[in-house]
Coordinates of C-alpha atoms in Angstrom, one line a residue:
M1 CA 93.6 92.1 96.2
P2 CA 90.8 94.7 95.0
K3 CA 87.2 93.2 95.1
I4 CA 84.2 94.3 93.6
E5 CA 80.1 93.8 93.2
V6 CA 78.3 94.7 90.0
H7 CA 74.6 93.9 90.2
E8 CA 74.1 91.7 87.2
K9 CA 71.6 93.9 85.5
L10 CA 74.1 96.5 85.3
F11 CA 77.2 94.1 84.1
N12 CA 75.0 92.8 81.5
S13 CA 73.8 95.6 80.2
L14 CA 77.3 96.7 79.7
L15 CA 78.4 93.1 78.2
G16 CA 75.6 93.4 75.7
E17 CA 74.4 90.1 76.5
S18 CA 74.1 87.4 80.0
Y19 CA 76.4 84.7 80.8
S20 CA 76.4 81.8 82.7
D21 CA 78.3 81.6 85.8
T22 CA 80.9 78.9 84.1
H23 CA 80.8 80.9 81.2
L24 CA 82.2 83.7 83.5
E25 CA 85.0 81.9 85.3
E26 CA 85.9 81.2 81.8
V27 CA 86.3 84.4 80.5
F28 CA 87.0 86.4 83.5
P29 CA 91.0 85.7 83.1
V30 CA 90.9 88.2 80.0
A31 CA 90.3 90.8 82.6
K32 CA 92.8 89.3 85.3
A33 CA 89.3 88.4 87.5
E34 CA 87.9 85.7 89.2
L35 CA 84.3 85.2 90.2
D36 CA 84.4 85.1 93.5
G37 CA 80.7 84.7 93.7
H38 CA 77.5 85.1 92.5
D39 CA 74.3 86.0 94.7
V40 CA 71.3 85.4 92.8
E41 CA 68.5 86.4 95.1
E42 CA 70.6 89.9 95.1
G43 CA 71.6 89.9 91.3
I44 CA 75.3 90.4 92.5
Y45 CA 78.1 89.4 91.1
K46 CA 81.1 89.5 93.4
I47 CA 84.7 90.1 91.5
E48 CA 88.5 89.4 92.3
L49 CA 90.3 91.7 90.5
N50 CA 94.3 90.2 90.4
D51 CA 95.9 93.3 88.9
T52 CA 96.5 96.6 91.4
N53 CA 98.0 98.1 87.5
R54 CA 94.2 98.1 85.8
P55 CA 92.8 100.3 87.4
D56 CA 90.1 101.1 85.2
L57 CA 89.2 96.9 85.5
W58 CA 88.1 97.6 89.4
S59 CA 84.6 98.9 88.2
A60 CA 81.6 96.6 86.5
A61 CA 81.9 98.9 83.3
G62 CA 85.6 98.1 83.3
V63 CA 85.6 94.3 83.2
A64 CA 82.5 94.7 80.7
R65 CA 85.0 96.8 78.1
Q66 CA 87.5 94.2 78.5
L67 CA 85.5 91.3 78.0
A68 CA 83.3 92.4 75.1
S69 CA 86.5 94.2 73.3
Y70 CA 88.0 90.4 73.6
R71 CA 85.0 88.6 72.2
D72 CA 84.3 90.9 69.5
S73 CA 88.5 91.9 68.5
S74 CA 86.7 95.5 69.0
I75 CA 88.2 99.0 69.7
L76 CA 85.9 101.4 71.3
Q77 CA 86.3 105.1 70.9
Y78 CA 85.8 107.6 72.9
D79 CA 85.1 111.4 71.1
F80 CA 85.3 113.8 74.0
F81 CA 89.3 113.1 75.1
S82 CA 90.7 116.5 74.3
T83 CA 95.0 116.0 73.6
E84 CA 97.9 118.4 72.5
E85 CA 96.9 118.6 69.0
E86 CA 93.1 119.4 69.6
T87 CA 91.4 120.9 72.5
L88 CA 87.5 120.1 72.5
D89 CA 84.9 123.0 73.8
S90 CA 84.3 123.6 77.3
E91 CA 81.6 125.6 76.2
G92 CA 82.2 127.8 79.6
R93 CA 82.5 125.1 81.9
S94 CA 85.8 125.7 83.6
L95 CA 87.5 124.8 86.9
I96 CA 89.8 127.7 88.0
V97 CA 92.6 126.4 90.8
H98 CA 94.0 129.6 92.9
E99 CA 98.0 129.5 94.3
S100 CA 97.1 128.6 97.6
A101 CA 95.9 125.2 96.7
A102 CA 99.6 124.3 95.9
L103 CA 100.0 124.2 99.9
V104 CA 98.0 121.9 100.7
R105 CA 97.2 119.7 97.4
P106 CA 98.2 121.6 93.8
F107 CA 95.7 119.9 91.3
S108 CA 92.0 119.8 90.5
I109 CA 90.7 118.8 87.3
G110 CA 87.2 118.1 86.5
F111 CA 84.5 117.2 84.0
A112 CA 80.6 116.9 83.1
A113 CA 78.5 114.1 82.9
T114 CA 74.6 114.3 81.3
G115 CA 72.2 112.6 79.1
K116 CA 71.2 109.7 82.1
I117 CA 69.2 109.7 84.8
V118 CA 71.2 108.2 87.6
D119 CA 69.3 104.8 89.0
E120 CA 70.2 103.3 92.2
E121 CA 72.2 100.6 90.3
I122 CA 74.4 103.8 88.9
L123 CA 75.0 105.1 91.9
L124 CA 75.9 102.5 93.8
N125 CA 78.7 101.5 90.8
L126 CA 79.5 105.4 90.9
I127 CA 79.7 105.1 94.4
Q128 CA 81.9 102.0 94.2
S129 CA 84.2 103.1 91.8
Q130 CA 85.0 106.2 93.5
E131 CA 86.1 104.0 97.0
K132 CA 88.5 102.0 95.1
L133 CA 90.2 104.9 92.8
C134 CA 90.8 106.8 96.1
N135 CA 91.4 104.3 98.5
N136 CA 94.2 101.7 96.4
F137 CA 95.5 103.6 93.5
G138 CA 94.8 107.5 95.7
R139 CA 96.6 105.9 99.0
K140 CA 93.5 106.4 100.9
R141 CA 92.7 109.6 99.4
K142 CA 96.2 111.2 99.8
T143 CA 97.3 111.2 96.2
I144 CA 93.7 111.2 94.9
A145 CA 90.5 112.5 96.1
M146 CA 87.4 112.3 94.1
G147 CA 83.7 113.6 94.3
V148 CA 80.4 113.6 92.2
Y149 CA 78.3 116.6 92.0
R150 CA 74.4 117.7 91.4
S151 CA 75.7 119.8 88.4
D152 CA 72.3 121.5 87.8
L153 CA 73.3 123.3 91.5
I154 CA 76.9 124.9 90.1
T155 CA 77.7 128.0 88.6
Y156 CA 80.5 127.6 87.0
P157 CA 83.7 128.8 87.3
V158 CA 84.5 126.2 89.8
H159 CA 86.9 127.6 92.0
F160 CA 89.6 125.0 94.1
E161 CA 91.7 126.6 96.5
G162 CA 93.6 126.5 100.2
A163 CA 91.4 128.1 102.3
D164 CA 91.4 128.9 106.2
P165 CA 89.8 126.1 108.1
D166 CA 88.8 128.5 110.7
K167 CA 86.9 130.6 108.6
A168 CA 85.6 128.2 105.5
H169 CA 82.6 126.7 106.4
F170 CA 79.4 124.6 104.8
V171 CA 77.3 121.7 105.8
P172 CA 79.0 118.8 105.3
L173 CA 77.0 115.5 104.1
H174 CA 75.0 113.9 106.7
M175 CA 75.0 116.4 109.1
D176 CA 72.5 119.6 109.7
E177 CA 75.2 121.8 111.4
D178 CA 77.3 124.6 109.3
L179 CA 80.7 123.6 110.5
T180 CA 84.1 125.2 110.0
L181 CA 86.7 122.9 107.9
R182 CA 88.2 122.2 111.4
E183 CA 85.6 121.4 113.0
I184 CA 84.6 118.8 110.3
C185 CA 88.3 117.3 111.2
E186 CA 86.7 117.2 114.6
K187 CA 83.4 115.6 114.6
H188 CA 82.6 114.3 110.9
P189 CA 83.0 110.6 111.2
K190 CA 84.7 111.5 107.6
G191 CA 86.9 114.2 109.2
L192 CA 88.1 112.4 111.5
E193 CA 89.4 109.6 109.1
Y194 CA 90.5 111.4 106.8
G195 CA 91.1 115.0 107.8
P196 CA 94.7 113.9 109.2
I197 CA 95.6 114.1 105.5
V198 CA 95.6 118.0 105.7
A199 CA 95.6 118.8 109.4
D200 CA 99.4 120.0 109.8
K201 CA 98.7 122.0 106.3
P202 CA 98.4 126.1 106.9
V203 CA 95.1 125.9 104.5
F204 CA 92.5 123.4 104.0
P205 CA 91.3 122.9 100.4
F206 CA 88.2 124.0 99.2
L207 CA 85.8 123.7 96.5
Y208 CA 83.6 125.9 95.3
D209 CA 81.8 127.4 92.5
D210 CA 81.1 131.0 91.2
A211 CA 78.0 132.2 93.0
S212 CA 80.4 130.6 96.3
E213 CA 77.9 127.7 96.6
V214 CA 80.4 125.2 98.6
L215 CA 81.0 121.3 96.8
S216 CA 83.2 120.1 99.1
F217 CA 86.3 119.9 101.0
P218 CA 88.8 117.4 99.8
P219 CA 89.5 115.1 101.0
V220 CA 87.0 114.7 103.1
I221 CA 84.0 114.8 102.5
N222 CA 80.9 116.6 100.1
S223 CA 78.8 119.5 100.9
A224 CA 74.7 118.5 102.0
R225 CA 73.5 120.3 99.3
V226 CA 75.6 119.5 95.8
G227 CA 77.2 117.2 96.8
A228 CA 74.6 115.0 97.4
V229 CA 73.8 113.1 94.5
E230 CA 70.5 111.1 94.5
S231 CA 68.7 108.6 92.2
G232 CA 67.1 110.9 89.9
D233 CA 69.9 112.6 89.3
E234 CA 70.5 113.6 85.5
N235 CA 73.5 116.4 85.3
L236 CA 77.0 115.4 86.7
F237 CA 80.1 117.0 87.6
F238 CA 82.9 114.7 88.8
E239 CA 86.7 116.4 90.2
F240 CA 89.2 115.3 91.1
S241 CA 92.7 116.3 93.1
G242 CA 95.6 115.3 94.5
T243 CA 99.2 115.4 94.1
G244 CA 100.1 114.2 90.6
L245 CA 98.4 115.2 87.8
D246 CA 99.1 112.4 85.9
D247 CA 97.7 109.9 88.1
L248 CA 94.5 112.7 88.3
L249 CA 94.3 112.8 84.6
L250 CA 94.2 108.7 84.2
A251 CA 91.2 108.5 86.8
A252 CA 89.3 111.4 85.1
S253 CA 90.0 109.1 81.9
I254 CA 88.4 106.0 83.7
I255 CA 85.2 107.6 84.9
A256 CA 84.7 109.2 81.7
C257 CA 85.0 106.3 80.1
D258 CA 82.7 104.4 82.5
C259 CA 79.8 106.6 82.3
A260 CA 80.1 106.6 78.8
D261 CA 79.8 103.2 78.4
M262 CA 77.0 103.6 81.1
G263 CA 75.0 105.8 77.8
F264 CA 76.1 109.5 79.7
T265 CA 77.4 112.3 77.4
I266 CA 80.7 113.5 78.5
L267 CA 81.1 117.3 78.5
P268 CA 84.7 118.3 78.7
V269 CA 85.9 121.2 81.7
K270 CA 88.5 123.8 80.9
C271 CA 91.0 123.2 83.9
V272 CA 92.9 126.7 84.6
F273 CA 96.5 126.2 86.7
P274 CA 98.2 129.5 88.3
Y275 CA 101.3 127.5 87.5
D276 CA 102.8 125.5 84.9
T277 CA 102.1 121.8 83.9
E278 CA 103.2 119.1 82.0
Y279 CA 100.3 120.1 79.8
G280 CA 100.2 123.8 80.2
R281 CA 98.4 126.4 82.4
E282 CA 95.3 125.5 81.1
V283 CA 94.0 121.5 80.5
T284 CA 90.8 120.8 78.8
V285 CA 89.3 117.2 80.9
P286 CA 89.4 114.4 79.7
Y287 CA 92.6 114.8 78.5
Y288 CA 94.5 111.8 76.5
F289 CA 98.0 113.0 78.2
Q290 CA 99.7 108.6 77.4
K291 CA 102.6 108.5 74.8
P292 CA 103.2 106.0 72.6
A293 CA 104.4 102.2 73.6
A294 CA 107.0 100.1 71.4
C295 CA 108.5 96.6 71.4
E296 CA 111.5 94.8 69.6
L297 CA 109.1 91.9 67.9
G298 CA 112.2 89.7 68.2
F299 CA 111.9 90.7 72.2
L300 CA 108.2 89.4 71.9
R301 CA 108.7 86.0 70.3
K302 CA 111.4 85.2 72.9
M303 CA 109.5 85.6 75.2
L304 CA 105.8 84.1 74.3
G305 CA 108.4 81.2 73.1
E306 CA 106.0 81.0 69.7
N307 CA 106.9 83.0 66.1
L308 CA 103.5 84.6 65.9
S309 CA 102.8 85.9 62.7
K310 CA 102.5 90.1 62.0
E311 CA 97.9 89.6 61.8
Q312 CA 98.1 87.6 64.7
I313 CA 99.6 90.4 67.2
I314 CA 97.9 93.0 65.4
A315 CA 94.7 90.4 65.9
A316 CA 95.7 89.9 70.0
L317 CA 96.0 93.2 70.8
R318 CA 92.8 94.5 69.1
R319 CA 91.3 91.4 71.8
M320 CA 92.6 93.9 74.3
G321 CA 91.0 96.7 73.0
I322 CA 94.3 98.6 71.8
H323 CA 95.4 99.7 68.4
S324 CA 98.8 98.4 66.9
L325 CA 101.1 99.0 64.0
V326 CA 103.4 96.4 63.0
D327 CA 106.6 96.3 61.0
D328 CA 109.6 94.3 60.5
S329 CA 111.3 94.7 63.7
M330 CA 108.8 96.7 65.9
V331 CA 105.4 96.8 67.8
Y332 CA 103.9 99.6 68.2
I333 CA 101.3 100.5 70.0
T334 CA 98.4 103.0 71.0
V335 CA 97.9 103.1 74.8
P336 CA 94.1 103.0 75.1
E337 CA 92.5 106.3 77.1
Y338 CA 91.9 104.6 80.1
R339 CA 95.4 103.1 81.0
N340 CA 98.4 103.6 81.7
D341 CA 100.2 100.7 83.0
F342 CA 102.6 100.2 79.7
L343 CA 106.3 100.8 81.4
H344 CA 108.1 98.4 80.1
P345 CA 108.1 96.2 76.6
V346 CA 106.8 93.2 78.5
D347 CA 103.7 95.1 79.0
I348 CA 103.2 94.2 75.5
V349 CA 104.0 91.0 75.6
E350 CA 101.1 90.4 78.1
D351 CA 98.5 91.8 76.5
V352 CA 99.5 90.0 73.1
M353 CA 99.7 86.4 75.4
I354 CA 96.3 87.2 76.9
G355 CA 94.8 88.4 74.0
H356 CA 96.0 85.5 71.7
G357 CA 95.0 82.7 74.2
L358 CA 96.8 80.9 76.5
G359 CA 95.0 77.7 75.2
N360 CA 96.8 78.3 71.6
F361 CA 99.8 78.3 73.3
A362 CA 101.2 74.8 72.5
P363 CA 102.2 72.9 75.5
E364 CA 106.4 72.2 75.7
L365 CA 108.5 70.3 77.4
P366 CA 111.3 71.2 79.0
N367 CA 114.5 70.5 77.3
D368 CA 116.8 70.2 79.6
S369 CA 116.8 67.1 81.9
T370 CA 117.7 68.2 85.6
V371 CA 117.1 67.0 89.0
G372 CA 115.5 69.8 91.8
R373 CA 117.3 69.7 95.4
I374 CA 117.2 72.3 98.1
T375 CA 120.5 74.5 98.2
E376 CA 123.3 74.0 100.7
S377 CA 122.0 77.8 102.0
E378 CA 118.3 76.1 102.4
A379 CA 120.2 73.0 104.0
F380 CA 121.6 74.8 106.7
S381 CA 119.0 76.7 107.7
R382 CA 116.6 73.7 108.3
K383 CA 119.4 72.1 110.0
V384 CA 119.6 75.4 112.5
K385 CA 116.0 75.2 112.9
E386 CA 115.9 71.5 113.8
I387 CA 118.5 72.1 116.6
M388 CA 116.4 75.4 117.6
V389 CA 113.2 73.1 118.1
G390 CA 115.0 70.6 120.0
L391 CA 116.4 73.3 122.1
G392 CA 112.9 73.9 122.6
F393 CA 111.6 77.2 121.0
Q394 CA 109.4 77.6 119.4
E395 CA 109.5 78.7 115.7
M396 CA 108.0 82.0 114.2
M397 CA 107.4 83.6 110.8
Y398 CA 107.4 87.2 109.9
N399 CA 106.8 90.1 107.1
Y400 CA 109.6 91.4 105.8
L401 CA 107.8 95.1 106.2
G402 CA 107.7 96.9 109.2
S403 CA 107.1 100.7 110.7
K404 CA 110.0 103.4 111.7
R405 CA 108.3 102.8 115.5
E406 CA 108.8 99.0 115.6
Y407 CA 112.7 99.0 113.8
I408 CA 114.6 102.5 115.0
D409 CA 112.1 103.7 117.8
N410 CA 111.8 100.8 120.3
M411 CA 114.8 99.6 119.5
R412 CA 116.8 102.5 120.4
V413 CA 118.8 103.5 117.1
D414 CA 119.8 105.6 114.8
G415 CA 118.7 103.3 111.1
S416 CA 121.0 105.0 109.3
D417 CA 121.6 102.4 107.7
Y418 CA 118.2 100.6 107.2
I419 CA 116.4 100.4 104.0
Q420 CA 113.2 102.9 103.7
I421 CA 110.1 102.2 100.9
A422 CA 109.9 105.6 98.7
N423 CA 106.3 105.0 98.7
P424 CA 104.6 103.3 101.4
M425 CA 101.1 102.2 101.3
S426 CA 101.4 103.0 105.0
E427 CA 103.4 103.6 107.6
N428 CA 103.5 100.0 109.3
Y429 CA 105.1 98.9 106.2
E430 CA 107.7 102.1 106.4
F431 CA 111.1 99.8 106.3
V432 CA 112.5 96.6 105.1
R433 CA 113.0 94.5 108.2
P434 CA 116.9 94.8 108.9
S435 CA 117.1 92.6 112.3
I436 CA 114.8 89.8 113.4
V437 CA 115.4 91.0 117.1
P438 CA 112.3 93.1 117.0
S439 CA 109.7 91.0 115.2
L440 CA 110.5 88.8 118.1
L441 CA 110.4 91.5 120.6
E442 CA 106.9 92.4 118.8
S443 CA 105.3 89.0 119.6
E444 CA 106.7 89.2 123.4
S445 CA 104.5 92.1 123.7
V446 CA 101.6 90.5 123.3
S447 CA 102.3 87.3 125.1
A448 CA 102.5 88.5 128.5
H449 CA 99.6 85.9 129.5
A450 CA 100.8 82.6 128.0
V451 CA 102.9 80.6 130.9
Y452 CA 107.0 81.4 131.3
P453 CA 109.4 81.0 130.1
H454 CA 108.5 82.4 126.2
Q455 CA 111.3 80.8 124.1
I456 CA 110.7 81.7 120.2
F457 CA 113.3 82.0 117.1
E458 CA 113.2 82.6 113.9
V459 CA 115.0 81.8 110.6
G460 CA 114.4 84.6 107.7
K461 CA 115.8 87.4 105.9
V462 CA 116.9 90.5 106.5
A463 CA 118.2 93.6 104.8
F464 CA 120.1 97.2 104.8
L465 CA 122.1 99.4 102.7
D466 CA 125.5 98.5 101.7
E467 CA 127.5 100.7 99.6
S468 CA 129.8 97.8 99.1
D469 CA 127.4 96.1 97.2
N470 CA 126.2 97.4 93.1
S471 CA 122.9 97.9 94.3
G472 CA 123.5 99.4 97.2
T473 CA 122.2 96.8 100.0
T474 CA 122.3 93.3 100.8
T475 CA 120.1 90.5 101.7
R476 CA 121.4 88.3 104.8
D477 CA 120.0 84.8 106.1
Y478 CA 119.7 85.8 109.4
L479 CA 118.5 83.5 112.8
G480 CA 116.9 85.4 115.2
F481 CA 116.1 83.9 118.8
L482 CA 114.4 85.1 121.9
A483 CA 113.7 83.7 125.5
A484 CA 112.2 85.8 128.3
G485 CA 111.4 84.5 131.9
S486 CA 112.1 85.6 135.4
D487 CA 115.1 83.4 135.4
M488 CA 116.8 84.7 132.1
G489 CA 119.9 86.1 132.2
F490 CA 123.5 86.0 130.1
N491 CA 124.4 83.2 131.9
Q492 CA 121.1 81.4 130.4
L493 CA 121.9 82.8 127.0
S494 CA 125.4 82.0 126.8
S495 CA 124.4 78.4 127.3
L496 CA 122.5 78.7 124.1
V497 CA 124.9 80.2 122.2
S498 CA 127.3 77.7 122.9
T499 CA 124.7 74.6 122.0
L500 CA 123.7 75.7 119.2
F501 CA 127.4 76.3 118.1
Y502 CA 128.5 73.0 119.1
F503 CA 125.5 71.5 116.9
I504 CA 126.6 73.5 113.9
N505 CA 130.2 72.2 114.5
R506 CA 131.2 75.8 114.1
T507 CA 134.0 77.9 116.8
Y508 CA 133.4 81.3 118.2
T509 CA 134.3 83.1 120.6
M510 CA 132.7 86.1 122.4
E511 CA 133.6 89.6 122.4
E512 CA 133.0 93.1 124.6
M513 CA 130.5 95.7 122.8
V514 CA 127.7 98.6 123.2
D515 CA 125.0 98.3 121.6
P516 CA 121.8 100.7 122.6
R517 CA 119.6 97.8 122.3
F518 CA 121.3 95.8 125.1
I519 CA 122.6 96.2 128.4
E520 CA 126.0 97.1 128.1
G521 CA 128.3 94.9 130.0
R522 CA 125.7 91.9 129.8
C523 CA 125.9 91.4 125.6
G524 CA 128.5 90.3 123.3
Q525 CA 129.7 90.0 119.6
L526 CA 130.5 86.2 118.5
V527 CA 133.2 86.0 116.6
S528 CA 134.0 83.0 114.1
D529 CA 136.8 82.2 111.4
G530 CA 137.9 85.8 112.8
K531 CA 134.4 87.9 112.0
V532 CA 131.7 89.5 113.6
V533 CA 129.0 86.6 113.2
G534 CA 126.2 87.6 115.3
I535 CA 125.3 89.4 118.6
F536 CA 123.8 88.2 122.0
G537 CA 123.0 89.9 125.1
E538 CA 120.2 90.8 127.9
V539 CA 117.8 93.2 126.2
H540 CA 117.6 96.7 127.4
P541 CA 115.3 97.5 130.0
A542 CA 114.4 101.5 128.2
V543 CA 114.1 98.8 125.1
L544 CA 111.5 96.2 127.4
E545 CA 109.6 99.5 128.1
N546 CA 109.3 100.7 124.7
W547 CA 107.8 97.4 123.8
G548 CA 105.2 96.8 127.2
I549 CA 107.7 93.8 128.4
T550 CA 107.8 93.1 132.3
M551 CA 110.0 90.5 132.7
P552 CA 114.1 90.3 131.9
T553 CA 114.8 89.4 128.1
I554 CA 117.7 87.6 126.3
A555 CA 117.9 87.8 122.6
C556 CA 120.7 86.8 120.2
E557 CA 121.0 87.2 116.2
V558 CA 123.2 85.4 114.0
D559 CA 124.2 86.0 110.0
L560 CA 124.0 82.2 108.8
N561 CA 125.6 82.5 105.5
L562 CA 128.8 83.5 107.3
L563 CA 128.4 80.2 109.4
Q564 CA 128.5 78.0 106.0

């Protein structure tokens, strides 16, 4: 979960008063936050946020805004947002997106801010907000990159294009050398970290003004002049580039509201696109794009288990900073400018619950009298674990998500029936685990220093595509075990399988199979009651080489659901 550090002085000024640590611990759940620590000497609060769907809370201003709304039953009004019905005057400030940008990063938007001298606390807060939005919400700058610039040095309009990486050049922040965009990717620390995001594109993102003054190379690094915001600056320009316009508009709205709360005056910027967007070819930012949300009144009362009145519901939502209307059947809300997390009626229910106050719900004992007990499946799994421990194996526990390299490449399989995550946060968690064997091999690959033989197992879940299931996937309980040592072979594995099936009181037969993970002729299928319930064999040398394992290794995997 996101963690932020906020200066006590700035936070208290945003909140309008000073709270004790005890009071903060009591009210922080309203903002889905916890007080993780308070460095009194440095004057810094350490706050942990418990909701990844509320990026507006990942800053001092965001948390203070939510606490103040709850305390004062107030709804903040921001008058700098353009809407579908009304476009504010940008006073000549514009950002032009060129067609070449579509080849690498199709959207760029921005706004300006003035009227407040940037001090050290504000600067650190802006930098932290930038990092949290880009790294957490923007998937480490892949979908959102944000830059802050010295507006005094900018000649409008600002231009965003896809540039030749070997011709476009400037002096990047924290360096004195003029480098091309490709050289920045090779030499600058931020280039080495974020350059791979665009390295395979024919052009690189490039931001500059009408006087050809370079602002930045998004999503990598700002320029050393216009992009070097310091304490004492007053006029700022914020730019957001990425792959999805809604996400960029939300990020811009969050930062704009934060800046307004800190005392800045927000100045709209007209963003011009060479192609159609959902909001047209010209969008003046900050732009209110959210749609109203609604929830059935009966559903809300049923979910909360309490017959709240219309007035109580409106008051609860107002304490969450939300304007609402309630009639005899529905609850209608206007989504705040800095939020876009109302995806389902239950999200409205949640805000009513928090706004009403958890302590105001009367405790109620369950009406049903039941006795808890473990399921048959869990009892069988525990019995299998006891058997494996008795055979000298050590139990392991693994993640249920992994990479293509682990599950497919290293195992020499095509992975056609594996479940792939559509939008993984990292390539290390791109696939749902289809087998326990890769996890066991990964442990073995880092255990060469330990005394042999190695014997490990896990009882856990695997999942894979299955057209016969309504969901298109199936999840199964598997046993997987592995043994490595100089004398490990088919005979030892056969003995282990025989012992396992004896103690679970199941009969089985072995059938030949061809599987690229195992040595042909030294592997097979386990069949019980006419169904294939597992596989076993000596792991193929090519698989062992992929994992960096030097000892002969045997492995077995059994579907426990089919043996119960």
